[in-house]
Tab-separated table of C-alpha atoms in Angstrom:
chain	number	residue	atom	x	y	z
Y	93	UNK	CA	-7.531	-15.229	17.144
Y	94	UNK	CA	-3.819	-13.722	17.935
Y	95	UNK	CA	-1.143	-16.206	18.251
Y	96	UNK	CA	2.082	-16.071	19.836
Y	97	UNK	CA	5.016	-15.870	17.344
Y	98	UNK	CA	5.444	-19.610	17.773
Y	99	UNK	CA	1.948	-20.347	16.601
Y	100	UNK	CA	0.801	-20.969	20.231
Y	101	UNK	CA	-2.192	-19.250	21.820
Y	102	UNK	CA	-0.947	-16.220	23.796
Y	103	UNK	CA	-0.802	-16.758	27.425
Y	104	UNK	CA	-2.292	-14.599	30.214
Y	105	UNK	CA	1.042	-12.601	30.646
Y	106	UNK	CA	0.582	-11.035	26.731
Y	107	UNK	CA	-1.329	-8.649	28.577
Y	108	UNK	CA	0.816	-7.100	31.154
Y	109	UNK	CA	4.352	-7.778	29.025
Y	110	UNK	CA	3.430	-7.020	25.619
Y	111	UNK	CA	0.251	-4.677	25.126
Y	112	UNK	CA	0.375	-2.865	27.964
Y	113	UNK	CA	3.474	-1.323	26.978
Y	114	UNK	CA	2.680	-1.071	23.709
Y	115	UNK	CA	-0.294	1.115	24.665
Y	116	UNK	CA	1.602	3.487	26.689
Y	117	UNK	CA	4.317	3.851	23.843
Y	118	UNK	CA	1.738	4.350	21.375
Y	119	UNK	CA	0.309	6.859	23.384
Y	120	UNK	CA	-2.910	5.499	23.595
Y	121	UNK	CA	-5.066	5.629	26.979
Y	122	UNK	CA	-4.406	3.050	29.734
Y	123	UNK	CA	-7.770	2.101	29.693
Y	124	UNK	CA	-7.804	0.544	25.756
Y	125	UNK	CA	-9.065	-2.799	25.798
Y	126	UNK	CA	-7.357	-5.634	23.730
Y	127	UNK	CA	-11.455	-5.967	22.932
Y	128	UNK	CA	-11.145	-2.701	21.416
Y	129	UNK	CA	-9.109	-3.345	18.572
Y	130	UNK	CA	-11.717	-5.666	17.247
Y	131	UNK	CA	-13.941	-2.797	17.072
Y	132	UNK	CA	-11.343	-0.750	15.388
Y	133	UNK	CA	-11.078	-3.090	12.846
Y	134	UNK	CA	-14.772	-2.690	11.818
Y	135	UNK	CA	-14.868	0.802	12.031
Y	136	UNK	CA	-12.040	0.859	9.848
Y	137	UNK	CA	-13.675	-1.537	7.207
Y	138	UNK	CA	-17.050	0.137	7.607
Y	139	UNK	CA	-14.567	3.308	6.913
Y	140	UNK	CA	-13.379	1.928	3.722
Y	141	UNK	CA	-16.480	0.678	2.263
Y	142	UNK	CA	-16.520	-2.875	3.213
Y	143	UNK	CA	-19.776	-4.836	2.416
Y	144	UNK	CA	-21.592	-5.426	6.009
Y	145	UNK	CA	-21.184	-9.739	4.425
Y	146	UNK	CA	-17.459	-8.929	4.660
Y	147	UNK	CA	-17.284	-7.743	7.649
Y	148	UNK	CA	-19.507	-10.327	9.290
Y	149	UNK	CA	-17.211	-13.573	8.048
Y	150	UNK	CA	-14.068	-10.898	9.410
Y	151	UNK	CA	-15.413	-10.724	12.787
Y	152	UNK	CA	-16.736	-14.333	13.047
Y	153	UNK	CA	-20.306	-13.165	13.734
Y	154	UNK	CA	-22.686	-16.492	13.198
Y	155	UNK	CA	-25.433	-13.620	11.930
Y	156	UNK	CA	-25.281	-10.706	9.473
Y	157	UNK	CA	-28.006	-9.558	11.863
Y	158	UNK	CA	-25.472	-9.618	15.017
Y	159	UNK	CA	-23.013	-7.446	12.951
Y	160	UNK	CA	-25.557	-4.956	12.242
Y	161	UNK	CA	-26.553	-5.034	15.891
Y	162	UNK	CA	-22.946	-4.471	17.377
Y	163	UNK	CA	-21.820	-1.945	14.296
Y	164	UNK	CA	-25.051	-0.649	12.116
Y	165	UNK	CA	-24.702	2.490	13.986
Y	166	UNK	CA	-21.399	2.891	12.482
Y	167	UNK	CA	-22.680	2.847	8.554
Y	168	UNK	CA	-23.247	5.882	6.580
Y	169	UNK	CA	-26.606	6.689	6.647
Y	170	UNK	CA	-29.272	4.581	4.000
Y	171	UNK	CA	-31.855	7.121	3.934
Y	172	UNK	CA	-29.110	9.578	3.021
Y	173	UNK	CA	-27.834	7.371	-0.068
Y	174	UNK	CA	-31.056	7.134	-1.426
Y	175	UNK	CA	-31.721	10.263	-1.530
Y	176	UNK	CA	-29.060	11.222	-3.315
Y	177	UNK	CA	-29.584	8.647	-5.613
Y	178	UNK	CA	-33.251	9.717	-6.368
Y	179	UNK	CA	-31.421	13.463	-6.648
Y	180	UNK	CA	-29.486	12.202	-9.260
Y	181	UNK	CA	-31.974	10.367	-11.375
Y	182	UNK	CA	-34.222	13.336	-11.225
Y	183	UNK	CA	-31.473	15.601	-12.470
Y	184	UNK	CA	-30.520	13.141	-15.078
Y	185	UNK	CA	-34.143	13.138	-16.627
Y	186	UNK	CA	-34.883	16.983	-16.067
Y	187	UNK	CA	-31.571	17.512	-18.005
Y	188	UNK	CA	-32.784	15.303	-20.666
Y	189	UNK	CA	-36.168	16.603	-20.812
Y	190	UNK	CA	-34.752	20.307	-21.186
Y	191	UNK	CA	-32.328	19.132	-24.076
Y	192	UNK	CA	-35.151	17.594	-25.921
Y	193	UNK	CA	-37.850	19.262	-25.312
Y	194	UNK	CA	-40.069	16.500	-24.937
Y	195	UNK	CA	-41.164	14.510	-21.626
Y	196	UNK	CA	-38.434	12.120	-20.810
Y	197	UNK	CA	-40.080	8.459	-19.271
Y	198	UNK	CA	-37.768	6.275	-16.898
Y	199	UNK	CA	-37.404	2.565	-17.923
Y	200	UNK	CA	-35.853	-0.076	-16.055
């Protein structure tokens, strides 16, 4: 919620006298929502690395499941991170394996 600099809920005319022109001077097409900069704001978290958690409580979502529904497309892709992350452990034991000489076996 955006509050006047009073503390008191902005009024219907923030709109037209204060983001309006702020969108022109910025630059900005005439057609960004005031909506939209809630969406910026995730994309920018998701951006930086936020947990999805993090965002949720940020937005207000009730659900974890209703932030991944309105921004999941947004995250870097799962399958892709595991992957690498099986790349890596594979590399890590055939490097150990070939310094050895013997047959390296993953633990947990």
């Amino acid at each position: 919620m955006f509050s006047s600099a009073e503390g008191t809920p902005l009024r219907r005319n923030f709109y037209r006298r204060h983001y309006k022109p702020a969108v022109k001077r910025a630059g900005l097409p005439d057609t960004l929502r005031f909506h939209d900069l809630r969406h910026t704001c995730a994309a920018l978290l998701i951006a930086q690395g936020a947990h999805p958690k993090e965002i949720q409580e940020r937005l207000g979502h009730s659900t974890i499941q209703l932030t991944f529904d309105c921004y999941g497309h947004l995250l870097p892709s799962l399958d892709e991170r595991l992957r690498d992350g099986l790349d890596t452990t594979w590399r890590t034991v055939e490097d150990a394996q070939a310094q050895s000489g013997q047959l390296v076996e993953l633990r947990r």
